[in-house]
Coordinates of C-alpha atoms in Angstrom, one line a residue:
Chain A
M1 CA -19.1 -14.5 5.1
S2 CA -21.2 -14.9 8.3
G3 CA -24.9 -15.1 8.5
G4 CA -27.0 -12.5 10.4
L5 CA -26.0 -9.0 11.3
R6 CA -23.9 -8.5 14.4
A7 CA -25.1 -5.7 16.5
R8 CA -22.4 -3.2 17.4
L9 CA -18.8 -2.6 16.9
V10 CA -16.4 0.0 18.3
V11 CA -13.1 0.4 16.4
A12 CA -10.3 2.4 17.9
L13 CA -8.0 3.7 15.2
G14 CA -4.5 4.9 15.8
N15 CA -1.0 3.9 16.5
P16 CA -0.1 3.8 20.2
D17 CA 3.6 4.1 19.2
R18 CA 2.9 7.6 17.9
G19 CA 2.0 9.5 21.0
D20 CA -1.4 11.2 20.9
D21 CA -2.3 9.2 17.7
G22 CA -3.0 6.4 20.2
V23 CA -5.9 8.2 21.9
G24 CA -8.4 5.9 20.2
P25 CA -6.9 2.7 21.6
A26 CA -6.5 4.5 25.0
V27 CA -10.3 5.3 25.0
V28 CA -11.4 1.7 24.4
R29 CA -9.0 0.4 26.9
A30 CA -10.4 2.8 29.5
L31 CA -13.9 1.8 28.4
G32 CA -13.3 -1.9 29.1
P33 CA -15.5 -4.8 27.9
Q34 CA -19.1 -3.9 27.1
P35 CA -21.8 -6.6 26.9
G36 CA -22.8 -7.3 23.3
V37 CA -20.2 -5.0 21.8
E38 CA -17.1 -6.0 19.9
V39 CA -14.1 -3.8 20.2
W40 CA -11.1 -3.6 17.9
E41 CA -8.0 -1.7 17.6
A42 CA -6.6 -0.8 14.1
V43 CA -4.4 1.5 12.2
R44 CA -5.9 0.9 8.8
G45 CA -8.6 3.0 7.2
G46 CA -10.2 3.2 3.8
L47 CA -11.7 0.2 1.9
P48 CA -10.0 -2.5 4.0
L49 CA -11.5 -1.1 7.2
A50 CA -14.9 -0.6 5.4
E51 CA -14.8 -4.3 4.3
A52 CA -14.1 -5.3 7.9
L53 CA -17.2 -3.5 9.1
V54 CA -19.5 -5.5 6.8
G55 CA -22.0 -7.5 8.7
Y56 CA -22.4 -5.1 11.7
E57 CA -25.6 -3.1 12.3
R58 CA -23.9 0.0 13.8
A59 CA -20.3 1.0 14.1
L60 CA -18.4 3.7 16.0
V61 CA -14.9 4.7 14.9
V62 CA -12.8 6.3 17.7
D63 CA -10.0 8.3 16.1
A64 CA -7.5 11.1 16.7
C65 CA -8.3 14.3 14.7
P66 CA -5.8 17.2 14.2
A67 CA -8.6 19.3 12.7
L68 CA -10.2 19.7 16.2
P69 CA -8.7 21.8 19.0
V70 CA -6.4 19.6 21.1
G71 CA -8.5 17.7 23.7
E72 CA -11.9 18.5 22.1
V73 CA -14.3 15.6 21.6
A74 CA -16.9 15.4 18.8
L75 CA -19.4 12.7 17.9
V76 CA -20.4 12.9 14.2
P77 CA -22.3 10.7 11.8
L78 CA -19.9 9.3 9.1
F79 CA -22.1 7.2 6.9
D80 CA -25.9 6.6 7.3
G81 CA -25.9 3.4 5.3
R82 CA -27.4 4.9 2.2
S83 CA -26.3 8.3 0.9
V84 CA -23.1 8.9 -1.0
P85 CA -20.4 11.2 0.4
A86 CA -19.6 13.9 -2.1
G87 CA -16.3 15.6 -2.7
E88 CA -13.8 16.1 -5.5
R89 CA -11.0 14.6 -3.4
W90 CA -12.3 11.1 -3.9
L91 CA -11.8 11.2 -7.6
H92 CA -9.4 8.3 -7.1
G93 CA -9.7 8.0 -3.4
L94 CA -11.4 5.8 -1.0
G95 CA -11.8 7.1 2.5
L96 CA -13.7 5.1 5.0
A97 CA -17.0 6.8 4.2
Q98 CA -16.5 6.3 0.5
G99 CA -15.5 2.7 1.0
L100 CA -18.7 2.1 2.9
A101 CA -20.7 3.8 0.1
L102 CA -19.0 1.6 -2.5
L103 CA -19.8 -1.5 -0.5
A104 CA -23.4 -0.4 0.1
A105 CA -23.8 0.3 -3.7
A106 CA -22.5 -3.2 -4.4
G107 CA -25.1 -4.7 -2.1
R108 CA -23.0 -5.4 0.9
P109 CA -24.6 -5.0 4.4
V110 CA -22.6 -2.1 5.8
P111 CA -23.3 -0.5 9.1
A112 CA -24.6 3.0 9.9
T113 CA -21.3 4.4 11.1
W114 CA -20.3 7.3 13.4
A115 CA -16.9 8.8 14.2
L116 CA -15.9 9.9 17.7
A117 CA -13.1 12.4 16.9
I118 CA -10.6 13.6 19.6
G119 CA -8.5 16.6 18.9
V120 CA -4.7 16.0 18.8
P121 CA -1.7 18.0 17.7
T122 CA -0.6 17.7 14.1
D123 CA 2.9 16.5 15.0
L124 CA 2.8 12.9 16.2
P125 CA 6.3 11.7 17.1
F126 CA 7.3 8.1 17.7
R127 CA 6.8 7.6 21.4
R128 CA 4.4 5.8 23.7
G129 CA 1.9 7.6 25.9
L130 CA -0.5 10.5 25.6
S131 CA 0.2 14.2 26.3
P132 CA -1.5 15.5 29.4
K133 CA -4.0 17.6 27.5
V134 CA -5.2 14.6 25.3
A135 CA -5.1 12.2 28.3
R136 CA -7.5 14.6 30.1
A137 CA -10.0 14.1 27.2
V138 CA -10.1 10.4 27.6
P139 CA -12.8 10.2 30.3
H140 CA -15.1 12.6 28.3
A141 CA -14.5 10.4 25.2
V142 CA -15.4 7.2 27.2
A143 CA -18.6 8.9 28.3
E144 CA -19.4 9.7 24.7
V145 CA -18.9 6.1 23.6
K146 CA -21.2 4.9 26.4
R147 CA -23.8 7.5 25.3
W148 CA -23.5 6.1 21.7
L149 CA -23.9 2.6 23.0
A150 CA -26.9 3.5 25.1
N151 CA -28.6 5.0 22.0
Chain B
M1 CA -18.6 29.5 11.0
K2 CA -15.5 27.4 10.5
K3 CA -16.2 24.0 9.0
I4 CA -14.1 21.1 10.1
A5 CA -13.9 18.0 7.9
I6 CA -13.5 14.8 9.9
D7 CA -12.3 11.8 7.9
P8 CA -11.0 9.1 10.1
I9 CA -7.4 8.1 9.6
T10 CA -6.7 10.7 7.0
R11 CA -4.8 12.9 9.5
L12 CA -2.4 15.2 7.7
E13 CA 1.1 15.1 8.9
G14 CA 2.6 16.3 5.7
H15 CA 1.9 16.0 2.0
G16 CA 3.5 14.1 -0.7
K17 CA 5.0 17.1 -2.5
I18 CA 6.1 17.5 -6.1
L19 CA 8.6 20.3 -6.6
L20 CA 8.8 21.7 -10.2
Y21 CA 11.7 24.0 -11.1
L22 CA 11.3 26.3 -14.1
D23 CA 14.1 27.5 -16.4
E24 CA 14.7 31.0 -17.7
G25 CA 12.3 30.4 -20.6
G26 CA 9.4 29.2 -18.5
G27 CA 10.1 25.6 -19.4
L28 CA 10.5 22.8 -16.9
K29 CA 14.1 22.3 -15.6
G30 CA 13.4 19.6 -13.1
A31 CA 10.8 17.8 -11.0
V32 CA 11.2 15.8 -7.8
L33 CA 9.0 13.9 -5.4
Q34 CA 9.4 14.8 -1.8
V35 CA 8.1 12.1 0.5
P36 CA 7.8 12.8 4.2
E37 CA 10.2 10.7 6.2
L38 CA 9.6 8.6 9.3
R39 CA 11.2 11.0 11.7
G40 CA 12.4 9.3 14.9
F41 CA 11.4 5.7 13.9
E42 CA 14.8 4.2 14.2
A43 CA 15.4 5.8 17.6
F44 CA 12.0 4.6 18.8
C45 CA 12.8 1.0 17.8
R46 CA 16.3 0.8 19.3
G47 CA 16.1 -1.2 22.5
R48 CA 12.8 -2.9 21.6
R49 CA 12.6 -6.7 21.6
G50 CA 13.2 -8.1 18.1
E51 CA 9.9 -10.1 18.3
E52 CA 8.0 -6.9 18.7
M53 CA 9.1 -5.6 15.3
P54 CA 6.5 -7.4 13.1
Q55 CA 3.8 -5.6 15.1
I56 CA 5.5 -2.3 15.4
T57 CA 6.4 -2.0 11.8
E58 CA 3.0 -3.0 10.4
R59 CA 1.5 -0.2 12.4
I60 CA 3.6 2.4 10.6
C61 CA 1.7 1.7 7.4
G62 CA -2.1 1.7 7.0
V63 CA -1.9 0.6 3.4
C64 CA 0.3 -2.5 3.3
P65 CA 0.8 -3.8 6.9
E66 CA 0.9 -7.4 5.4
A67 CA 4.2 -6.5 3.6
H68 CA 5.9 -5.0 6.7
H69 CA 4.7 -7.8 8.9
L70 CA 6.2 -10.5 6.7
A71 CA 9.4 -8.6 5.8
S72 CA 9.9 -8.1 9.5
A73 CA 9.4 -11.8 10.3
K74 CA 11.8 -12.7 7.5
A75 CA 14.4 -10.3 8.9
L76 CA 14.0 -12.0 12.3
D77 CA 14.3 -15.5 10.7
A78 CA 17.7 -14.4 9.3
A79 CA 18.7 -12.6 12.5
Y80 CA 18.1 -15.8 14.5
G81 CA 19.3 -18.2 11.9
A82 CA 16.0 -20.0 11.9
E83 CA 14.9 -22.6 9.4
V84 CA 11.2 -22.0 8.7
P85 CA 9.3 -25.3 8.2
P86 CA 7.5 -26.0 4.9
A87 CA 4.0 -25.8 6.4
A88 CA 4.8 -22.3 7.8
W89 CA 6.1 -21.2 4.5
I90 CA 2.9 -22.4 2.8
Q91 CA 0.8 -20.3 5.2
R92 CA 3.0 -17.3 4.6
E93 CA 3.0 -17.6 0.8
L94 CA -0.7 -18.2 0.7
F95 CA -1.4 -15.2 2.9
Y96 CA 0.9 -13.1 0.8
N97 CA -0.5 -14.0 -2.6
C98 CA -4.0 -13.1 -1.3
Y99 CA -2.7 -9.7 -0.1
I100 CA -1.1 -9.0 -3.6
F101 CA -4.3 -10.2 -5.3
A102 CA -6.6 -8.0 -3.2
D103 CA -4.3 -4.9 -3.4
H104 CA -3.8 -5.1 -7.2
L105 CA -7.6 -5.7 -7.8
L106 CA -8.3 -2.6 -5.7
H107 CA -6.0 -0.5 -7.8
L108 CA -7.0 -1.9 -11.2
V109 CA -10.7 -1.5 -10.7
F110 CA -11.3 1.2 -8.1
L111 CA -8.3 3.5 -7.7
G112 CA -6.9 3.4 -11.2
G113 CA -10.4 2.4 -12.5
P114 CA -11.6 5.9 -13.2
D115 CA -8.5 6.4 -15.5
L116 CA -8.7 2.9 -17.1
L117 CA -12.4 2.1 -17.3
L118 CA -14.2 5.4 -17.7
P119 CA -14.1 7.6 -20.9
A120 CA -12.0 10.7 -20.5
E121 CA -15.1 12.8 -21.3
A122 CA -17.1 11.3 -18.4
P123 CA -18.5 14.0 -16.2
K124 CA -16.2 14.9 -13.4
G125 CA -18.8 14.0 -10.8
S126 CA -19.0 10.4 -12.0
R127 CA -15.2 9.8 -12.4
N128 CA -14.9 7.8 -9.2
V129 CA -15.4 4.3 -7.9
L130 CA -19.1 4.6 -7.9
G131 CA -18.9 5.7 -11.5
V132 CA -17.0 2.5 -12.2
L133 CA -19.6 0.5 -10.4
Q134 CA -22.4 2.1 -12.4
A135 CA -20.6 1.5 -15.7
Y136 CA -19.8 -2.1 -14.9
P137 CA -22.3 -3.2 -12.2
E138 CA -21.9 -6.9 -12.5
L139 CA -18.1 -6.8 -12.6
G140 CA -18.0 -4.3 -9.8
R141 CA -20.2 -6.3 -7.5
E142 CA -18.1 -9.4 -8.3
V143 CA -14.9 -7.6 -7.6
V144 CA -16.2 -6.4 -4.2
A145 CA -17.4 -10.0 -3.4
V146 CA -14.1 -11.7 -4.4
R147 CA -12.0 -9.1 -2.6
A148 CA -14.0 -9.9 0.5
R149 CA -13.1 -13.6 0.0
A150 CA -9.4 -12.7 -0.3
Q151 CA -9.7 -10.6 2.8
R152 CA -11.3 -13.5 4.6
V153 CA -8.2 -15.7 3.8
L154 CA -6.0 -13.0 5.3
E155 CA -8.2 -13.0 8.4
I156 CA -8.1 -16.8 8.8
I157 CA -4.3 -17.1 8.4
G158 CA -3.4 -13.6 9.7
G159 CA -5.4 -14.1 12.9
R160 CA -7.2 -10.7 12.7
A161 CA -9.5 -9.0 10.2
I162 CA -7.2 -6.1 9.3
H163 CA -3.9 -6.5 11.0
P164 CA -2.0 -9.8 10.8
V165 CA -0.4 -11.2 13.9
F166 CA 0.6 -14.7 12.6
A167 CA 4.2 -14.5 11.4
L168 CA 6.9 -15.1 14.1
P169 CA 10.6 -15.5 13.8
G170 CA 11.1 -19.0 12.5
G171 CA 7.5 -19.6 11.4
V172 CA 3.9 -18.8 12.2
A173 CA 1.8 -18.8 15.3
R174 CA -0.7 -21.6 14.7
A175 CA -1.6 -24.4 12.3
V176 CA -4.5 -24.1 9.8
T177 CA -7.3 -26.5 10.6
P178 CA -8.7 -28.8 7.9
E179 CA -12.1 -26.9 8.1
E180 CA -10.3 -23.6 7.6
A181 CA -8.3 -25.1 4.7
E182 CA -11.6 -26.3 3.1
E183 CA -13.0 -22.8 3.4
I184 CA -9.8 -21.2 2.0
R185 CA -10.0 -23.4 -1.1
G186 CA -13.4 -22.1 -1.9
H187 CA -12.1 -18.5 -1.7
T188 CA -9.0 -19.1 -3.8
A189 CA -11.1 -20.9 -6.5
A190 CA -13.3 -17.7 -6.7
M191 CA -10.1 -15.6 -7.0
V192 CA -8.9 -17.6 -10.0
A193 CA -12.4 -17.5 -11.6
L194 CA -12.4 -13.7 -11.3
A195 CA -8.8 -13.5 -12.7
E196 CA -9.9 -15.6 -15.7
K197 CA -12.8 -13.3 -16.3
F198 CA -10.8 -10.1 -15.8
V199 CA -8.1 -10.8 -18.5
P200 CA -10.6 -10.8 -21.5
F201 CA -12.3 -7.9 -19.9
F202 CA -9.0 -5.9 -19.9
H203 CA -8.4 -6.8 -23.6
E204 CA -11.9 -5.9 -24.7
E205 CA -12.6 -2.8 -22.5
V206 CA -9.3 -1.3 -21.5
L207 CA -6.5 -2.0 -23.9
P208 CA -8.3 -1.0 -27.1
D209 CA -9.1 2.4 -25.7
P210 CA -7.2 5.1 -27.7
G211 CA -6.5 7.1 -24.6
Y212 CA -4.7 4.1 -22.9
Q213 CA -3.0 3.2 -26.2
G214 CA -1.7 6.7 -26.5
L215 CA -0.3 6.6 -22.9
L216 CA 1.4 3.2 -23.5
A217 CA 3.1 4.5 -26.7
S218 CA 3.8 8.0 -25.5
P219 CA 7.5 8.9 -25.8
G220 CA 6.8 11.2 -22.9
A221 CA 6.1 8.2 -20.7
H222 CA 9.0 6.1 -21.8
L223 CA 11.6 5.9 -19.0
P224 CA 14.6 3.6 -19.6
T225 CA 15.7 2.9 -16.0
H226 CA 17.2 -0.2 -14.5
Y227 CA 14.8 -2.6 -12.6
L228 CA 14.9 -4.6 -9.4
G229 CA 12.7 -7.3 -7.9
L230 CA 12.5 -10.8 -6.3
V231 CA 12.6 -13.9 -8.5
D232 CA 12.4 -17.6 -7.6
E233 CA 14.9 -20.3 -8.7
T234 CA 13.2 -20.6 -12.1
G235 CA 13.4 -16.8 -12.8
A236 CA 9.7 -16.2 -12.2
P237 CA 8.6 -13.3 -10.0
H238 CA 8.1 -14.3 -6.4
F239 CA 6.3 -11.9 -4.0
C240 CA 7.9 -13.1 -0.7
R241 CA 10.8 -15.5 -1.4
G242 CA 13.8 -15.9 -3.7
K243 CA 16.7 -13.7 -4.6
V244 CA 16.9 -10.1 -5.6
R245 CA 17.6 -9.6 -9.3
A246 CA 18.6 -6.4 -10.9
V247 CA 18.6 -5.9 -14.7
S248 CA 19.9 -2.9 -16.7
S249 CA 17.9 -0.7 -18.9
A250 CA 19.1 -2.9 -21.8
G251 CA 17.9 -6.1 -20.0
K252 CA 21.3 -7.4 -18.9
E253 CA 21.5 -9.0 -15.5
L254 CA 23.4 -6.7 -13.1
F255 CA 23.2 -9.0 -10.0
L256 CA 21.2 -11.9 -8.5
L257 CA 21.7 -12.0 -4.8
E258 CA 20.2 -12.9 -1.4
G259 CA 18.6 -10.0 0.3
A260 CA 21.5 -9.0 2.6
A261 CA 24.0 -9.0 -0.3
A262 CA 21.6 -7.1 -2.5
M263 CA 21.1 -4.4 0.1
E264 CA 24.9 -3.9 0.0
R265 CA 24.7 -3.1 -3.7
I266 CA 22.2 -0.2 -3.0
A267 CA 23.4 3.2 -1.9
E268 CA 21.3 6.2 -0.9
R269 CA 21.7 9.7 -2.3
V270 CA 21.1 12.5 0.2
E271 CA 20.0 15.8 -1.2
P272 CA 20.0 19.0 0.9
W273 CA 16.4 19.9 0.1
T274 CA 14.7 16.8 1.4
Y275 CA 14.9 14.2 4.2
V276 CA 14.2 11.5 1.6
K277 CA 17.2 9.4 0.5
F278 CA 17.2 8.4 -3.1
P279 CA 18.4 4.8 -3.6
Y280 CA 20.6 3.9 -6.5
L281 CA 22.7 1.0 -7.7
K282 CA 26.1 1.5 -6.1
D283 CA 28.1 0.0 -8.9
L284 CA 26.7 2.5 -11.4
G285 CA 26.9 5.4 -9.1
W286 CA 24.8 8.6 -8.9
S287 CA 24.8 10.8 -11.9
G288 CA 21.9 13.0 -11.0
F289 CA 18.2 12.7 -11.8
A290 CA 18.4 11.0 -15.1
A291 CA 17.5 7.6 -16.6
G292 CA 19.6 5.6 -19.0
P293 CA 22.5 3.1 -19.0
E294 CA 24.9 5.4 -17.2
S295 CA 22.5 6.3 -14.3
G296 CA 22.2 4.2 -11.1
I297 CA 18.5 5.0 -10.9
Y298 CA 16.3 1.9 -10.9
R299 CA 12.6 1.2 -10.5
V300 CA 10.6 -1.4 -8.5
G301 CA 7.0 -2.6 -8.5
P302 CA 4.9 -4.6 -10.9
L303 CA 6.6 -3.4 -14.1
A304 CA 10.0 -3.9 -12.6
R305 CA 9.1 -7.4 -11.5
L306 CA 8.1 -8.4 -15.0
N307 CA 11.2 -6.9 -16.4
V308 CA 13.6 -8.8 -14.1
A309 CA 11.7 -12.1 -14.6
E310 CA 12.3 -14.7 -17.3
R311 CA 8.8 -16.1 -17.0
M312 CA 5.8 -16.1 -14.8
A313 CA 5.2 -18.8 -12.2
T314 CA 1.7 -19.9 -13.3
P315 CA 0.0 -20.8 -16.6
L316 CA -2.6 -18.1 -17.1
A317 CA -0.2 -15.4 -15.9
Q318 CA 2.4 -16.8 -18.3
E319 CA -0.1 -16.4 -21.2
E320 CA -0.8 -12.9 -20.3
Y321 CA 2.9 -12.1 -19.8
E322 CA 3.5 -13.3 -23.4
R323 CA 0.7 -11.0 -24.7
F324 CA 2.2 -8.2 -22.7
L325 CA 5.7 -8.7 -24.2
D326 CA 4.3 -9.2 -27.7
F327 CA 2.5 -5.9 -27.5
F328 CA 5.5 -3.9 -26.6
G329 CA 8.0 -5.8 -28.7
E330 CA 10.8 -5.1 -26.3
K331 CA 12.2 -6.1 -23.0
P332 CA 12.6 -4.4 -20.6
V333 CA 9.4 -2.6 -21.1
H334 CA 10.0 1.1 -20.2
A335 CA 6.5 2.5 -20.7
T336 CA 5.5 3.9 -17.4
F337 CA 1.8 3.3 -18.0
A338 CA 2.5 -0.4 -18.5
Y339 CA 2.6 -0.6 -14.7
H340 CA -1.2 -1.0 -14.8
W341 CA -1.0 -3.9 -17.2
A342 CA 1.8 -5.5 -15.3
R343 CA -0.4 -5.3 -12.2
L344 CA -3.0 -7.4 -14.0
V345 CA -0.4 -10.1 -15.0
E346 CA 0.7 -10.2 -11.3
M347 CA -2.9 -10.4 -10.1
V348 CA -3.4 -13.5 -12.2
Q349 CA -0.3 -15.1 -10.9
A350 CA -1.3 -14.3 -7.3
A351 CA -4.7 -15.9 -7.7
E352 CA -3.3 -19.0 -9.3
A353 CA -0.5 -19.4 -6.8
A354 CA -2.8 -18.9 -3.9
D355 CA -5.1 -21.6 -5.3
A356 CA -2.2 -24.0 -5.7
L357 CA -1.0 -23.3 -2.2
A358 CA -4.5 -23.8 -0.8
K359 CA -4.6 -27.3 -2.3
N360 CA -1.2 -28.2 -0.9
K361 CA -1.7 -30.9 1.8
Q362 CA 1.0 -29.4 3.9
L363 CA -1.2 -26.3 4.5
T364 CA -2.6 -28.0 7.6
G365 CA 0.8 -29.2 8.7
T366 CA 1.5 -28.8 12.4
E367 CA 5.2 -28.3 12.4
I368 CA 5.1 -24.6 12.0
R369 CA 8.0 -23.1 14.0
G370 CA 11.7 -23.7 13.5
K371 CA 14.3 -23.5 16.2
L372 CA 15.9 -20.1 16.8
G373 CA 19.6 -19.7 17.1
R374 CA 21.5 -16.9 18.8
P375 CA 20.4 -13.4 17.8
G376 CA 22.5 -11.5 15.3
E377 CA 21.9 -9.4 12.1
G378 CA 19.3 -10.2 9.5
V379 CA 17.7 -8.9 6.3
G380 CA 14.2 -9.7 5.2
V381 CA 13.0 -8.8 1.7
V382 CA 9.5 -9.1 0.2
E383 CA 7.7 -7.6 -2.7
A384 CA 5.1 -5.2 -1.4
A385 CA 2.3 -4.6 -4.0
R386 CA 4.2 -1.3 -4.9
G387 CA 7.7 -2.8 -4.9
T388 CA 10.6 -4.2 -3.0
L389 CA 10.7 -3.8 0.7
F390 CA 13.8 -4.4 2.8
H391 CA 14.0 -4.7 6.6
R392 CA 17.4 -5.0 8.2
Y393 CA 17.8 -5.5 12.0
A394 CA 20.9 -5.9 14.1
L395 CA 20.0 -7.6 17.4
D396 CA 22.2 -7.8 20.5
E397 CA 22.8 -11.0 22.5
R398 CA 19.6 -10.3 24.4
G399 CA 17.6 -10.1 21.2
L400 CA 17.1 -6.3 21.5
V401 CA 17.2 -4.1 18.4
Q402 CA 20.5 -2.2 18.2
D403 CA 20.2 -0.9 14.7
L404 CA 17.7 -1.1 11.9
D405 CA 17.2 0.1 8.3
L406 CA 14.1 0.0 6.1
I407 CA 13.9 0.7 2.4
V408 CA 10.3 0.9 1.3
A409 CA 8.9 0.7 -2.2
T410 CA 8.0 4.3 -2.8
T411 CA 11.5 5.4 -1.6
H412 CA 13.1 3.1 -4.3
N413 CA 10.8 4.7 -6.9
A414 CA 11.1 8.3 -5.7
A415 CA 13.6 9.3 -8.3
G416 CA 11.7 7.4 -11.1
I417 CA 8.5 9.1 -10.1
G418 CA 10.1 12.5 -10.2
L419 CA 11.4 11.7 -13.7
S420 CA 8.0 10.5 -14.9
V421 CA 6.3 13.6 -13.5
K422 CA 8.8 15.8 -15.3
Q423 CA 8.1 13.9 -18.6
M424 CA 4.3 14.3 -18.2
A425 CA 4.4 17.9 -17.0
E426 CA 6.8 19.3 -19.5
D427 CA 4.2 20.0 -22.2
V428 CA 1.7 21.5 -19.9
V429 CA 4.3 23.8 -18.2
R430 CA 5.6 24.9 -21.6
K431 CA 2.1 26.0 -22.5
G432 CA 2.1 28.1 -19.3
A433 CA -0.7 26.0 -17.6
L434 CA 0.2 26.0 -14.0
D435 CA -3.3 24.9 -12.8
E436 CA -5.6 22.0 -12.6
A437 CA -4.5 20.6 -15.9
L438 CA -1.0 20.4 -14.6
L439 CA -2.2 18.6 -11.5
N440 CA -4.1 16.1 -13.6
R441 CA -1.1 15.3 -15.7
I442 CA 1.1 14.9 -12.7
E443 CA -1.4 12.7 -11.0
M444 CA -1.6 10.3 -13.9
A445 CA 2.1 9.7 -13.8
F446 CA 2.1 9.5 -10.0
R447 CA -0.8 7.1 -10.0
A448 CA 0.8 4.6 -12.4
Y449 CA 3.3 3.8 -9.6
D450 CA 0.5 3.4 -7.0
P451 CA 2.8 5.2 -4.6
C452 CA 2.2 4.8 -0.9
L453 CA 3.0 7.7 1.3
A454 CA 1.4 6.0 4.3
C455 CA 4.6 4.8 5.8
A456 CA 5.2 8.4 6.7
T457 CA 1.7 9.8 6.7
H458 CA -1.7 8.4 7.4
F459 CA -2.9 9.0 3.9
L460 CA -5.0 6.4 2.2
P461 CA -4.1 4.8 -1.1
G462 CA -5.3 6.8 -4.0
E463 CA -6.3 9.8 -2.0
M464 CA -3.7 11.8 -3.8
P465 CA -2.5 13.9 -0.9
L466 CA -0.5 15.7 -3.4
V467 CA 0.8 19.2 -3.4
V468 CA 2.6 20.7 -6.4
E469 CA 5.0 23.6 -5.8
V470 CA 6.4 25.5 -8.8
Y471 CA 9.7 27.5 -8.3
D472 CA 11.2 30.1 -10.6
P473 CA 14.9 30.1 -11.7
E474 CA 15.7 32.2 -8.6
G475 CA 14.2 29.5 -6.3
S476 CA 11.1 31.6 -5.4
L477 CA 7.8 29.8 -5.0
V478 CA 5.5 31.0 -7.8
R479 CA 2.6 28.7 -7.4
R480 CA 1.2 26.0 -5.0
I481 CA -1.5 23.7 -6.3
A482 CA -3.3 21.1 -4.2
R483 CA -6.6 19.3 -4.2

C-alpha cells in the first residue's frame, strides 16, 4: 500500500521457544540495528511472508535448516525477482519462493530474495536457548548478513 | 555431489502420515491420519505468565497464528473474569473476519484452485497457482490485490505485518485512529466487491464442471458424521464469539453450550499406534472409526459450521447459503467436497461482516481494556479457518500457567479425514494401484479439509507433506509413497 520501494529487509524466521529453531532471531539480535535496514522476526512462511516482503528492493531470510550439517552456514539465492521456481511439490503448495513468483506474476513489486541457512538438528524440542554447536555458528552468520548488506 | 534443497520454514520434523491397512483379499480394511503431536508443549508452558500465552501459542503455528492469538486472549478473558469492552470486540471481530476472508480466498483460488479451476487434463506442469493465474489473469491479479488489502487490515489492527500482538486479556492494546478506520473501510469495501464478483464466477466456472459435480454427488465422498461449530444468538455461524453447537448426522441439536461446558462434552480417544488423540462426543461414546448416528465422531470447519447454523449472518452469504442447501436438498450436507463451496459461503460472510464492523462508529472507541479479576481457569473458543479451536488454561493466584489444553481443528477432524481417505482410496487400492494414482486420490480427500499440520510441524498450507504407508494383514509395511 505504500509508495516507493524500501531498500533492504532482513527477516529472521524461527521460534525461539523451540531451541535451535530460534537461531534466525538469535542472529539478528546479535547483528543489532543497521542503518537503512529493517529487521523483522517471524515464524510464518509461504504466501503470507511473501506478501509482507512486497515493496522491498532486496530481502534476506535468515532461517534454521535441518538439511545442512549442524552449525554450517550457507547464503543462497532464493528468488531473483523474475524466474519461476520449478518442482512438482508445489502442485498445490506455496513455499516462500513460489509465493514470491506468484506475486511477481500478478504484477506486485517483490524483492530479489536470498536465504541465509544455518544447519540445525531435525529434533527441535520446546525450550529456550541454542545448543552450543549452533550458538557457535551465530558470529559466522552475523558476518554473512553484514557481507550481504555490504553488497 | 549431494544436492541440498533449502526452502525456508519448510523444515521437516515429521510428516502427516496416512496409514492404509489391507485385508486378506488386497482390499482396504482401514485408513487413518497420523498427525505429529506437539511434544513437550504443555510442559514448556507450565510456569509461564498467562499474558505470554497469546504470543507463545501463535508461534507454534505458521499457518493460522491469528486463530491461536485470539483463542488464547479469549481463554485469558475467561480466566481473569474480564469484561471485554464493545470497542475492543469490534477490533477483534474485524481483525478475525479479515483473517477468515484472506485464508479462505487463498484456499479457494490458489491451494484448491488447481483442483477447482483447472481442467483435469491440464498438463501437470501447469497445475499450480501460476497455471490458475494464467487461466484467469484478471481474477488472479484481483485476488492477489484484495488479499493484500485484507492483510493490511490485519497489520493495522494486529500491530505487525505477519504476527499479531494486539489482543490482551480483557481487550486490545490500542485504539484504532480515525485515519486508520478510514483506510480500513476502503479495504473492506474492496473485499465485498471481490466476494460479489467471486460468487457468479463460482457458479459459472466451477460448479458446472462435471468433475466437481461428480465429486459432490459421489457416494464415495458422502460421510454422515455429526458436526460442531460456533453460532451467534441468532443461529448464524460466528467465527470468534457465541456458543458451541453440535448437531447430529440427522441434523438434531445435540448441545448448545458455552466453550468451557462444550469442552466437557468432548472426550479424546487414545490409540496405541499414534500420539494423536481422536476427539469424539462423550455422550455418544467411541465406537471405532466409523461415521453414522451411533458413532461419536464429528467434523469441524466450513462445512460443519454451515451444518450447525440455522442461517448466515449477512445478506449475500445468506443468498449463497440458500443456493448451497437447494443444490444438495438435504441438511446436514454430508458431501465432503462441499467443504470447498462452504468455504465460499463463509468468505462472503467474512467480507460483509468485516465491512459492517469497519463502518461501526465504535471501531475508534478508546475504552478498549476491561478490568481483570483474580486469575483462575478459562476456556477460549474460536473458529479457525479449518475448524474449532479450544484453548483452556488454569492459572494460579500469581497468574502463572499451571495446566493447559489445546484442541486444534485438524485434531477434531483427524478421524473424519481418515474415513474420507478410506472412501476415496478404496477403489484405487482394489485395483491394485499403490502408486501415484493412490496418492492423488488421497490428496483430494485430504485437501477438501484444508488440514493444517503446522501446529506440529513447520509445513506450509497446501504443501502436502504427506506420506502414505500401506500395511499388509500381518502388519508389515509393503509400500511407502511420498511426494
